[in-house]
Amino acid sequence: MRMEGPAGDEHAEPLDTIDLYDPTRYATGAQHRAWHRLRREAPIWPHRTGEGIPFWSVTRYREVAAVLMDDKSFSSAYGTILAVAAGDSAGGRTINLMDQPRHADVRLPTMRLMSTHTSRQRGPQVREHVRRLVAESFDAGGVVDVASLMLHLPMAAVGETIGLPVEYWAELPRWAMAGVAPEDPHYADGTPTATLTKAHHRLIAVFSELIRQRRAQPGDDVISVLLGLDYGGRPMDEREVLLNCYSFAMGAVTTTAQVASHLLLALAERPEIWRTLRAEPDLVPSVVEESLRWASPTNHLLRRTVKPVEIAGTRLEPGELVAAWVASANRDESVFPRPYEFDPRRSPNPHLAFGVGAHRCIGAPPAQVVIGLLLEEMLARLDSFEVAGPVTHLRSNFINGITSLPMDFQPVTARRAAVIA
Ligand code: HEM
């Protein structure tokens, strides 16, 4: 999705015909206009999915945060994305699709593997993976498709933590993206249904084999922890472990890579920020947070009411669907001054890119570490870079993705490289 402000006449589209479900809207940037208008005029607004299932949209920071924080009224167990508004078949069985108390059974033991402390400790190892990934493209210079390159960044961050051996790192990201955007021509392998089925089978086959191995020889990784945890007084069964492995892999791959691609695009389009960053590398942590706000890789998170609740003056009955548009909240002008500007010094930056509340992203620390390391490698190896061809965006109302981003890299001059070494 394009990231610029609500350009054009937002009133050209009557409020009651705004369709936030249509995936093509997100390939053109038209959603910003719609979100801007909804924030101002209709902070809660009724819509329908392509199949006619009704849902409410909340677009302001305040209501988005309120919905996500109140997990007693807004359940995750029915499904959390609009694509499965009819009900997710994994509902109630994976970490992201559970309510209390089962949710804590899975979250607490796995969280330890991805804490801020553990992620920082793993920094040197992750740096090596990031170097291996980018060194060749950055140092040789020339044109590279950044969207494909960055698809491998999540494995550098959490491949080992999840328990995925390196031989799967090359292919798994493509299958994960096909699983989340089977309609996008970039990931299509036949019809959307065929693409989804193939991606699903490949991921399930990999994790089934790894589960078998970890049963015989446990390690210190997500797969082993899932196999050993106390799930309401019993172990998880094979299917439950499998589905949760799937969730962790999807959670990592479909988001982290997109933040990296959006960040490189934002910097290429704003060389003055790249120059500032080179002069002040201490800005890296702040640029990481701004890139998360800027990219907001999950456009929305869906919830279902389990009790009567009032939101933005509208009373909802139990069983109603609410899409909390995180990416709109991250452009809410009442919280973020000049929200359509990429501000490398933005502070405070209370973005909701990782969600908030009981389900806040468990992989936030490793994601922040790997994006920071990527920036450090860029500073060490690149003089400049520019967009070198058409940029294409993912057709998805869920993931704000880039499918193609040709970029021309100019490596640091030999003299500067010698100083850095
Ligand atoms: C920049 C990168 C990332 C972004 C923007 C992101 C975004 C999110 C968001 C918005 C949620 C909340 C979902 C909800 O409330 O329904 C979430 C949950 C989750 N994320 Fe991430 N994620 C990122 C990286 C990762 C990584 C590296 C992992 C590693 C495995 C991961 C695994 C998960 C899991 C397992 C959950 C479910 C947590 C729960 O339900 O308790 N994510 N993520």
Short mmCIF file of C-alpha atoms and ligand atoms in Angstrom, two decimals:
data_model
loop_
_atom_site.label_atom_id
_atom_site.label_comp_id
_atom_site.label_asym_id
_atom_site.label_seq_id
_atom_site.Cartn_x
_atom_site.Cartn_y
_atom_site.Cartn_z
CA MET A 1 0.00 0.00 0.00
CA ARG A 2 1.20 3.51 -0.69
CA MET A 3 1.88 5.47 2.45
CA GLU A 4 1.17 9.07 1.49
CA GLY A 5 -1.60 11.13 3.01
CA PRO A 6 -5.25 11.21 2.03
CA ALA A 7 -4.56 12.84 -1.32
CA GLY A 8 -7.46 13.61 -3.63
CA ASP A 9 -11.03 14.47 -2.79
CA GLU A 10 -12.00 12.10 -0.02
CA HIS A 11 -15.62 13.29 -0.32
CA ALA A 12 -15.77 11.97 -3.89
CA GLU A 13 -16.60 8.58 -2.37
CA PRO A 14 -19.90 8.63 -0.43
CA LEU A 15 -19.41 7.40 3.14
CA ASP A 16 -21.86 4.54 2.73
CA THR A 17 -20.10 3.13 -0.31
CA ILE A 18 -16.64 2.98 1.30
CA ASP A 19 -15.61 -0.66 1.07
CA LEU A 20 -12.73 -1.48 3.40
CA TYR A 21 -12.99 -5.17 2.56
CA ASP A 22 -12.02 -4.92 -1.13
CA PRO A 23 -8.34 -6.03 -1.38
CA THR A 24 -7.66 -3.95 -4.51
CA ARG A 25 -8.09 -0.73 -2.47
CA TYR A 26 -4.88 -1.63 -0.64
CA ALA A 27 -2.79 -1.96 -3.76
CA THR A 28 -3.43 1.67 -4.69
CA GLY A 29 -3.30 3.62 -1.43
CA ALA A 30 -7.00 4.54 -1.57
CA GLN A 31 -7.55 3.23 1.95
CA HIS A 32 -5.82 6.28 3.51
CA ARG A 33 -8.46 8.60 2.11
CA ALA A 34 -11.22 6.37 3.44
CA TRP A 35 -9.64 5.92 6.88
CA HIS A 36 -9.07 9.68 7.21
CA ARG A 37 -12.71 10.40 6.48
CA LEU A 38 -13.99 7.63 8.75
CA ARG A 39 -11.80 8.83 11.64
CA ARG A 40 -13.29 12.29 11.29
CA GLU A 41 -16.92 11.52 10.54
CA ALA A 42 -17.75 7.94 11.44
CA PRO A 43 -15.41 6.41 14.03
CA ILE A 44 -17.60 3.32 14.08
CA TRP A 45 -19.13 2.37 10.77
CA PRO A 46 -20.95 -0.71 9.39
CA HIS A 47 -19.53 -2.67 6.44
CA ARG A 48 -19.94 -6.07 4.78
CA THR A 49 -17.37 -8.58 3.59
CA GLY A 50 -17.35 -9.80 -0.01
CA GLU A 51 -19.62 -12.65 1.13
CA GLY A 52 -22.04 -10.19 2.74
CA ILE A 53 -21.07 -10.84 6.37
CA PRO A 54 -21.66 -7.65 8.40
CA PHE A 55 -18.88 -6.13 10.49
CA TRP A 56 -18.13 -2.82 12.20
CA SER A 57 -15.01 -0.78 11.52
CA VAL A 58 -13.26 1.33 14.15
CA THR A 59 -10.57 3.60 12.74
CA ARG A 60 -9.51 6.03 15.50
CA TYR A 61 -6.61 5.28 17.85
CA ARG A 62 -8.85 5.55 20.89
CA GLU A 63 -11.41 2.94 19.84
CA VAL A 64 -8.85 0.63 18.21
CA ALA A 65 -6.87 0.50 21.48
CA ALA A 66 -10.09 0.14 23.53
CA VAL A 67 -11.24 -2.89 21.48
CA LEU A 68 -7.85 -4.63 21.64
CA MET A 69 -7.40 -3.94 25.38
CA ASP A 70 -10.83 -5.28 26.35
CA ASP A 71 -10.40 -9.00 25.75
CA LYS A 72 -13.29 -9.76 28.16
CA SER A 73 -15.78 -8.15 25.75
CA PHE A 74 -13.97 -8.71 22.43
CA SER A 75 -12.98 -12.32 21.80
CA SER A 76 -10.20 -13.57 19.50
CA ALA A 77 -11.45 -17.16 19.45
CA TYR A 78 -13.77 -16.77 16.47
CA GLY A 79 -11.08 -15.44 14.12
CA THR A 80 -8.96 -12.31 13.86
CA ILE A 81 -8.90 -11.51 10.14
CA LEU A 82 -11.68 -10.47 7.77
CA ALA A 83 -10.73 -13.16 5.23
CA VAL A 84 -12.23 -15.71 7.65
CA ALA A 85 -15.14 -13.60 8.89
CA ALA A 86 -17.31 -16.72 8.64
CA GLY A 87 -15.22 -18.26 11.46
CA ASP A 88 -11.63 -19.52 11.53
CA SER A 89 -11.26 -23.32 11.51
CA ALA A 90 -8.33 -22.97 13.95
CA GLY A 91 -10.47 -20.80 16.29
CA GLY A 92 -9.82 -21.50 19.98
CA ARG A 93 -6.79 -23.68 19.19
CA THR A 94 -3.86 -21.35 18.39
CA ILE A 95 -2.23 -18.69 20.56
CA ASN A 96 -3.62 -15.80 18.51
CA LEU A 97 -7.13 -17.30 18.37
CA MET A 98 -7.64 -18.06 22.07
CA ASP A 99 -9.17 -16.31 25.04
CA GLN A 100 -8.26 -16.72 28.71
CA PRO A 101 -7.47 -18.99 30.48
CA ARG A 102 -6.05 -21.27 27.71
CA HIS A 103 -4.31 -18.31 26.06
CA ALA A 104 -2.00 -17.82 29.06
CA ASP A 105 -1.10 -21.55 29.01
CA VAL A 106 0.49 -21.06 25.59
CA ARG A 107 1.65 -17.47 25.79
CA LEU A 108 3.59 -17.47 29.06
CA PRO A 109 5.96 -20.39 28.35
CA THR A 110 6.65 -19.36 24.73
CA MET A 111 7.09 -15.65 25.54
CA ARG A 112 10.28 -16.42 27.48
CA LEU A 113 11.99 -17.50 24.24
CA MET A 114 11.42 -14.07 22.67
CA SER A 115 11.83 -11.67 25.60
CA THR A 116 13.74 -8.42 25.18
CA HIS A 117 16.60 -9.86 27.24
CA THR A 118 16.86 -13.08 25.19
CA SER A 119 16.53 -11.23 21.90
CA ARG A 120 19.35 -8.81 22.78
CA GLN A 121 21.53 -11.71 23.93
CA ARG A 122 20.98 -13.39 20.56
CA GLY A 123 22.01 -10.15 18.81
CA PRO A 124 25.50 -11.27 17.63
CA GLN A 125 24.11 -14.50 16.13
CA VAL A 126 21.26 -12.64 14.41
CA ARG A 127 23.74 -10.03 13.12
CA GLU A 128 25.70 -12.82 11.41
CA HIS A 129 22.53 -14.07 9.69
CA VAL A 130 21.61 -10.53 8.60
CA ARG A 131 25.15 -10.01 7.23
CA ARG A 132 24.99 -13.25 5.26
CA LEU A 133 21.64 -12.18 3.85
CA VAL A 134 22.54 -8.65 2.71
CA ALA A 135 26.33 -8.55 2.29
CA GLU A 136 26.42 -9.81 -1.28
CA SER A 137 23.67 -7.48 -2.57
CA PHE A 138 24.86 -4.43 -0.65
CA ASP A 139 28.59 -4.82 -1.33
CA ALA A 140 28.32 -5.68 -5.02
CA GLY A 141 25.90 -2.84 -5.72
CA GLY A 142 23.48 -2.86 -8.63
CA VAL A 143 19.79 -3.62 -8.84
CA VAL A 144 18.19 -6.06 -6.40
CA ASP A 145 14.55 -6.87 -5.65
CA VAL A 146 14.37 -5.78 -2.02
CA ALA A 147 10.91 -7.31 -1.49
CA SER A 148 12.30 -10.80 -2.24
CA LEU A 149 15.50 -10.20 -0.28
CA MET A 150 13.69 -9.01 2.85
CA LEU A 151 11.36 -12.01 2.79
CA HIS A 152 14.26 -13.89 4.42
CA LEU A 153 14.82 -11.42 7.25
CA PRO A 154 12.27 -12.98 9.65
CA MET A 155 14.12 -16.30 9.61
CA ALA A 156 17.34 -14.49 10.55
CA ALA A 157 15.42 -13.10 13.54
CA VAL A 158 13.51 -16.14 14.79
CA GLY A 159 14.22 -19.18 12.58
CA GLU A 160 16.25 -20.84 15.34
CA THR A 161 13.93 -19.64 18.11
CA ILE A 162 10.96 -21.29 16.42
CA GLY A 163 13.08 -24.41 15.81
CA LEU A 164 13.30 -24.23 12.02
CA PRO A 165 16.58 -25.62 10.63
CA VAL A 166 18.33 -23.36 8.14
CA GLU A 167 17.56 -25.62 5.17
CA TYR A 168 13.92 -24.45 5.34
CA TRP A 169 14.70 -20.74 5.56
CA ALA A 170 14.83 -20.19 1.81
CA GLU A 171 11.41 -21.60 0.90
CA LEU A 172 9.24 -21.20 3.98
CA PRO A 173 8.73 -17.41 3.66
CA ARG A 174 7.16 -17.76 0.20
CA TRP A 175 4.76 -20.43 1.40
CA ALA A 176 3.81 -18.30 4.40
CA MET A 177 3.08 -15.30 2.15
CA ALA A 178 1.09 -17.51 -0.25
CA GLY A 179 -0.87 -18.70 2.79
CA VAL A 180 -1.83 -15.15 3.76
CA ALA A 181 -2.35 -13.66 0.26
CA PRO A 182 -3.33 -16.53 -2.08
CA GLU A 183 -5.12 -14.07 -4.38
CA ASP A 184 -2.03 -12.02 -5.11
CA PRO A 185 -0.58 -12.86 -8.57
CA HIS A 186 2.94 -12.69 -7.10
CA TYR A 187 2.34 -15.69 -4.84
CA ALA A 188 -0.31 -17.50 -6.90
CA ASP A 189 0.36 -21.15 -7.70
CA GLY A 190 -2.87 -21.94 -9.56
CA THR A 191 -6.24 -20.69 -8.26
CA PRO A 192 -6.38 -18.99 -4.84
CA THR A 193 -7.80 -22.20 -3.33
CA ALA A 194 -5.06 -24.33 -4.94
CA THR A 195 -2.39 -21.85 -3.79
CA LEU A 196 -3.72 -21.90 -0.24
CA THR A 197 -3.94 -25.69 -0.14
CA LYS A 198 -0.37 -26.14 -1.46
CA ALA A 199 1.09 -23.55 0.93
CA HIS A 200 -0.79 -25.09 3.83
CA HIS A 201 0.33 -28.64 3.00
CA ARG A 202 3.97 -27.62 2.64
CA LEU A 203 4.02 -25.81 5.98
CA ILE A 204 2.20 -28.66 7.70
CA ALA A 205 4.60 -31.24 6.20
CA VAL A 206 7.65 -29.30 7.46
CA PHE A 207 6.28 -28.84 10.97
CA SER A 208 5.02 -32.46 11.21
CA GLU A 209 8.54 -33.68 10.53
CA LEU A 210 10.08 -31.20 12.99
CA ILE A 211 7.57 -32.16 15.70
CA ARG A 212 8.54 -35.82 15.25
CA GLN A 213 12.22 -34.88 15.63
CA ARG A 214 11.63 -32.70 18.72
CA ARG A 215 9.57 -35.38 20.43
CA ALA A 216 12.63 -37.63 20.19
CA GLN A 217 15.12 -34.88 21.02
CA PRO A 218 13.71 -31.70 22.60
CA GLY A 219 15.56 -28.40 22.17
CA ASP A 220 15.11 -24.87 23.52
CA ASP A 221 12.70 -23.65 20.87
CA VAL A 222 9.01 -22.92 20.33
CA ILE A 223 8.25 -26.40 18.94
CA SER A 224 9.75 -28.13 21.99
CA VAL A 225 8.04 -25.75 24.43
CA LEU A 226 4.65 -26.32 22.74
CA LEU A 227 5.17 -30.10 23.01
CA GLY A 228 5.93 -29.85 26.74
CA LEU A 229 3.46 -27.27 28.03
CA ASP A 230 0.53 -27.78 30.40
CA TYR A 231 -2.57 -27.04 28.35
CA GLY A 232 -5.40 -26.91 30.87
CA GLY A 233 -4.11 -30.00 32.67
CA ARG A 234 -3.06 -32.03 29.60
CA PRO A 235 -0.42 -31.77 26.86
CA MET A 236 -1.38 -30.30 23.51
CA ASP A 237 -2.24 -32.93 20.92
CA GLU A 238 -0.27 -33.22 17.68
CA ARG A 239 -2.76 -31.12 15.71
CA GLU A 240 -2.73 -28.31 18.29
CA VAL A 241 1.07 -28.16 18.29
CA LEU A 242 1.06 -28.13 14.50
CA LEU A 243 -1.46 -25.30 14.26
CA ASN A 244 0.47 -23.22 16.78
CA CYS A 245 3.77 -23.74 14.92
CA TYR A 246 1.95 -22.49 11.85
CA SER A 247 0.80 -19.37 13.75
CA PHE A 248 4.29 -18.53 14.95
CA ALA A 249 5.77 -18.91 11.47
CA MET A 250 3.01 -16.85 9.87
CA GLY A 251 3.20 -14.20 12.62
CA ALA A 252 6.91 -13.71 11.98
CA VAL A 253 7.17 -13.96 8.19
CA THR A 254 4.16 -11.98 7.00
CA THR A 255 5.03 -8.89 9.05
CA THR A 256 8.76 -8.39 9.69
CA ALA A 257 9.76 -8.55 6.01
CA GLN A 258 7.17 -5.93 5.12
CA VAL A 259 8.43 -3.44 7.70
CA ALA A 260 11.92 -3.81 6.25
CA SER A 261 10.75 -3.26 2.65
CA HIS A 262 8.61 -0.24 3.58
CA LEU A 263 11.55 1.20 5.54
CA LEU A 264 13.95 0.91 2.61
CA LEU A 265 11.36 2.43 0.30
CA ALA A 266 10.71 5.32 2.71
CA LEU A 267 14.45 6.04 3.02
CA ALA A 268 15.05 5.79 -0.74
CA GLU A 269 12.26 8.30 -1.31
CA ARG A 270 13.64 10.61 1.41
CA PRO A 271 17.43 10.78 0.94
CA GLU A 272 17.60 13.64 3.46
CA ILE A 273 16.52 11.22 6.22
CA TRP A 274 19.15 8.70 5.10
CA ARG A 275 21.78 11.46 5.30
CA THR A 276 20.56 12.44 8.79
CA LEU A 277 20.77 8.82 9.89
CA ARG A 278 24.31 8.49 8.57
CA ALA A 279 25.32 11.58 10.51
CA GLU A 280 23.46 10.47 13.65
CA PRO A 281 23.42 6.65 13.90
CA ASP A 282 22.03 6.98 17.44
CA LEU A 283 18.70 7.59 15.73
CA VAL A 284 18.49 3.90 14.74
CA PRO A 285 16.11 2.83 17.59
CA SER A 286 13.80 5.77 16.89
CA VAL A 287 13.82 5.04 13.13
CA VAL A 288 12.95 1.39 13.90
CA GLU A 289 9.85 2.50 15.84
CA GLU A 290 8.85 4.99 13.14
CA SER A 291 9.22 2.28 10.50
CA LEU A 292 6.83 0.09 12.49
CA ARG A 293 4.26 2.90 12.71
CA TRP A 294 4.82 3.79 9.07
CA ALA A 295 4.51 0.26 7.70
CA SER A 296 1.84 -1.07 10.12
CA PRO A 297 2.01 -4.45 8.39
CA THR A 298 -1.26 -5.76 9.84
CA ASN A 299 -3.94 -3.41 8.53
CA HIS A 300 -6.68 -4.71 10.80
CA LEU A 301 -7.38 -7.10 13.65
CA LEU A 302 -10.83 -8.64 13.94
CA ARG A 303 -12.68 -9.37 17.19
CA ARG A 304 -16.16 -10.70 18.07
CA THR A 305 -18.23 -9.31 20.96
CA VAL A 306 -19.12 -11.79 23.69
CA LYS A 307 -21.24 -9.38 25.74
CA PRO A 308 -23.14 -6.13 25.14
CA VAL A 309 -20.68 -3.27 24.82
CA GLU A 310 -20.79 0.40 23.83
CA ILE A 311 -18.17 1.85 21.54
CA ALA A 312 -18.02 5.41 20.14
CA GLY A 313 -21.65 5.85 21.22
CA THR A 314 -22.93 2.70 19.46
CA ARG A 315 -24.24 -0.26 21.42
CA LEU A 316 -23.15 -3.68 20.09
CA GLU A 317 -24.85 -6.95 20.99
CA PRO A 318 -22.97 -10.23 21.63
CA GLY A 319 -21.83 -11.96 18.43
CA GLU A 320 -21.01 -8.84 16.38
CA LEU A 321 -17.74 -8.54 14.45
CA VAL A 322 -15.48 -5.51 14.88
CA ALA A 323 -12.45 -4.76 12.69
CA ALA A 324 -9.94 -2.61 14.59
CA TRP A 325 -7.97 -0.82 11.83
CA VAL A 326 -4.52 -0.65 13.42
CA ALA A 327 -2.97 0.97 10.35
CA SER A 328 -5.54 3.78 10.52
CA ALA A 329 -4.95 4.27 14.27
CA ASN A 330 -1.24 4.71 13.46
CA ARG A 331 -2.14 7.68 11.23
CA ASP A 332 -4.55 9.24 13.76
CA GLU A 333 -3.70 12.95 13.77
CA SER A 334 -4.96 13.36 17.36
CA VAL A 335 -2.11 11.11 18.57
CA PHE A 336 0.61 11.52 15.91
CA PRO A 337 1.36 15.08 14.77
CA ARG A 338 1.97 15.17 10.97
CA PRO A 339 1.05 11.47 10.70
CA TYR A 340 1.84 11.20 6.97
CA GLU A 341 5.44 12.30 7.52
CA PHE A 342 8.16 9.76 8.23
CA ASP A 343 9.78 11.44 11.24
CA PRO A 344 13.09 9.82 12.30
CA ARG A 345 12.89 11.64 15.65
CA ARG A 346 9.23 10.98 16.46
CA SER A 347 8.84 10.90 20.22
CA PRO A 348 6.68 9.72 21.83
CA ASN A 349 5.69 7.09 19.28
CA PRO A 350 2.98 4.95 20.90
CA HIS A 351 2.22 3.06 17.66
CA LEU A 352 -0.04 0.01 17.68
CA ALA A 353 1.84 -1.94 14.98
CA PHE A 354 2.32 -4.82 17.44
CA GLY A 355 -1.26 -4.57 18.72
CA VAL A 356 -1.92 -3.93 22.41
CA GLY A 357 -3.33 -5.87 25.37
CA ALA A 358 -3.43 -9.62 25.97
CA HIS A 359 -2.45 -10.57 22.41
CA ARG A 360 0.24 -7.90 21.85
CA CYS A 361 2.86 -9.38 19.54
CA ILE A 362 5.04 -11.90 21.33
CA GLY A 363 7.71 -11.50 18.62
CA ALA A 364 8.09 -7.72 19.03
CA PRO A 365 11.56 -7.85 20.68
CA PRO A 366 13.26 -10.03 18.00
CA ALA A 367 11.52 -8.02 15.26
CA GLN A 368 12.84 -4.73 16.70
CA VAL A 369 16.33 -6.19 17.07
CA VAL A 370 16.51 -7.50 13.49
CA ILE A 371 15.26 -4.26 11.91
CA GLY A 372 17.82 -2.31 13.96
CA LEU A 373 20.58 -4.67 12.81
CA LEU A 374 19.47 -4.32 9.21
CA LEU A 375 19.76 -0.54 9.51
CA GLU A 376 23.23 -0.86 11.04
CA GLU A 377 24.36 -3.08 8.16
CA MET A 378 22.96 -0.56 5.70
CA LEU A 379 24.85 2.27 7.40
CA ALA A 380 28.08 0.28 7.33
CA ARG A 381 27.78 -0.89 3.72
CA LEU A 382 25.75 1.57 1.68
CA ASP A 383 26.39 5.08 0.46
CA SER A 384 23.00 5.45 -1.11
CA PHE A 385 20.19 3.55 -2.80
CA GLU A 386 17.32 4.42 -5.06
CA VAL A 387 14.18 2.86 -6.44
CA ALA A 388 15.05 1.36 -9.82
CA GLY A 389 11.71 0.17 -11.21
CA PRO A 390 7.98 -0.19 -10.58
CA VAL A 391 6.94 -0.93 -7.00
CA THR A 392 4.02 -3.32 -6.60
CA HIS A 393 1.88 -3.73 -3.50
CA LEU A 394 0.16 -6.79 -2.10
CA ARG A 395 -3.54 -7.29 -2.85
CA SER A 396 -4.68 -7.86 0.71
CA ASN A 397 -6.93 -6.10 3.20
CA PHE A 398 -4.94 -7.75 6.00
CA ILE A 399 -1.20 -7.47 5.25
CA ASN A 400 0.25 -4.18 4.07
CA GLY A 401 2.86 -5.75 1.83
CA ILE A 402 5.21 -4.97 -1.04
CA THR A 403 5.65 -7.72 -3.64
CA SER A 404 8.25 -6.08 -5.84
CA LEU A 405 10.74 -3.32 -5.01
CA PRO A 406 13.70 -3.06 -7.42
CA MET A 407 16.41 -0.98 -5.82
CA ASP A 408 19.82 0.17 -7.02
CA PHE A 409 22.44 -0.01 -4.25
CA GLN A 410 25.62 2.07 -4.22
CA PRO A 411 28.11 0.51 -1.78
CA VAL A 412 30.30 2.68 0.46
CA THR A 413 33.44 3.97 -1.21
CA ALA A 414 36.57 1.95 -0.51
CA ARG A 415 38.06 4.73 1.67
CA ARG A 416 35.04 4.89 3.98
CA ALA A 417 34.79 1.10 4.13
CA ALA A 418 38.43 0.95 5.26
CA VAL A 419 37.69 3.44 8.08
CA ILE A 420 34.67 1.39 9.19
CA ALA A 421 36.64 -1.87 9.17
C1 HEM B 1 7.50 -6.24 12.65
C2 HEM B 1 7.12 -7.45 12.92
C3 HEM B 1 5.81 -7.85 13.53
C4 HEM B 1 4.61 -7.20 13.60
C5 HEM B 1 4.27 -5.82 13.09
C6 HEM B 1 3.68 -8.08 14.27
C7 HEM B 1 2.35 -7.77 14.55
C8 HEM B 1 1.55 -8.49 15.41
C9 HEM B 1 0.27 -8.07 15.89
C10 HEM B 1 -0.45 -6.80 15.50
C11 HEM B 1 -0.18 -9.02 16.75
C12 HEM B 1 -1.47 -8.98 17.57
C13 HEM B 1 -2.53 -9.92 17.01
C14 HEM B 1 -3.86 -9.76 17.72
O1 HEM B 1 -4.00 -8.94 18.64
O2 HEM B 1 -4.80 -10.46 17.31
C15 HEM B 1 0.81 -10.07 16.78
C16 HEM B 1 0.71 -11.23 17.52
C17 HEM B 1 1.60 -12.26 17.41
N1 HEM B 1 2.82 -12.25 16.76
FE1 HEM B 1 3.61 -10.71 15.76
N2 HEM B 1 4.32 -9.24 14.58
C18 HEM B 1 5.63 -9.12 14.17
C19 HEM B 1 6.64 -10.05 14.32
C20 HEM B 1 6.49 -11.28 14.90
C21 HEM B 1 7.53 -12.23 15.05
C22 HEM B 1 9.01 -12.05 14.66
C23 HEM B 1 6.98 -13.32 15.63
C24 HEM B 1 7.77 -14.54 15.98
C25 HEM B 1 7.38 -15.73 16.00
C26 HEM B 1 5.56 -13.04 15.85
C27 HEM B 1 4.63 -13.90 16.39
C28 HEM B 1 3.40 -13.49 16.88
C29 HEM B 1 2.50 -14.36 17.65
C30 HEM B 1 2.75 -15.81 18.01
C31 HEM B 1 1.39 -13.58 17.98
C32 HEM B 1 0.17 -14.00 18.80
C33 HEM B 1 0.37 -13.52 20.24
C34 HEM B 1 -0.85 -13.78 21.11
O3 HEM B 1 -1.94 -13.96 20.57
O4 HEM B 1 -0.68 -13.80 22.34
N3 HEM B 1 5.31 -11.78 15.39
N4 HEM B 1 1.87 -9.73 15.98
#
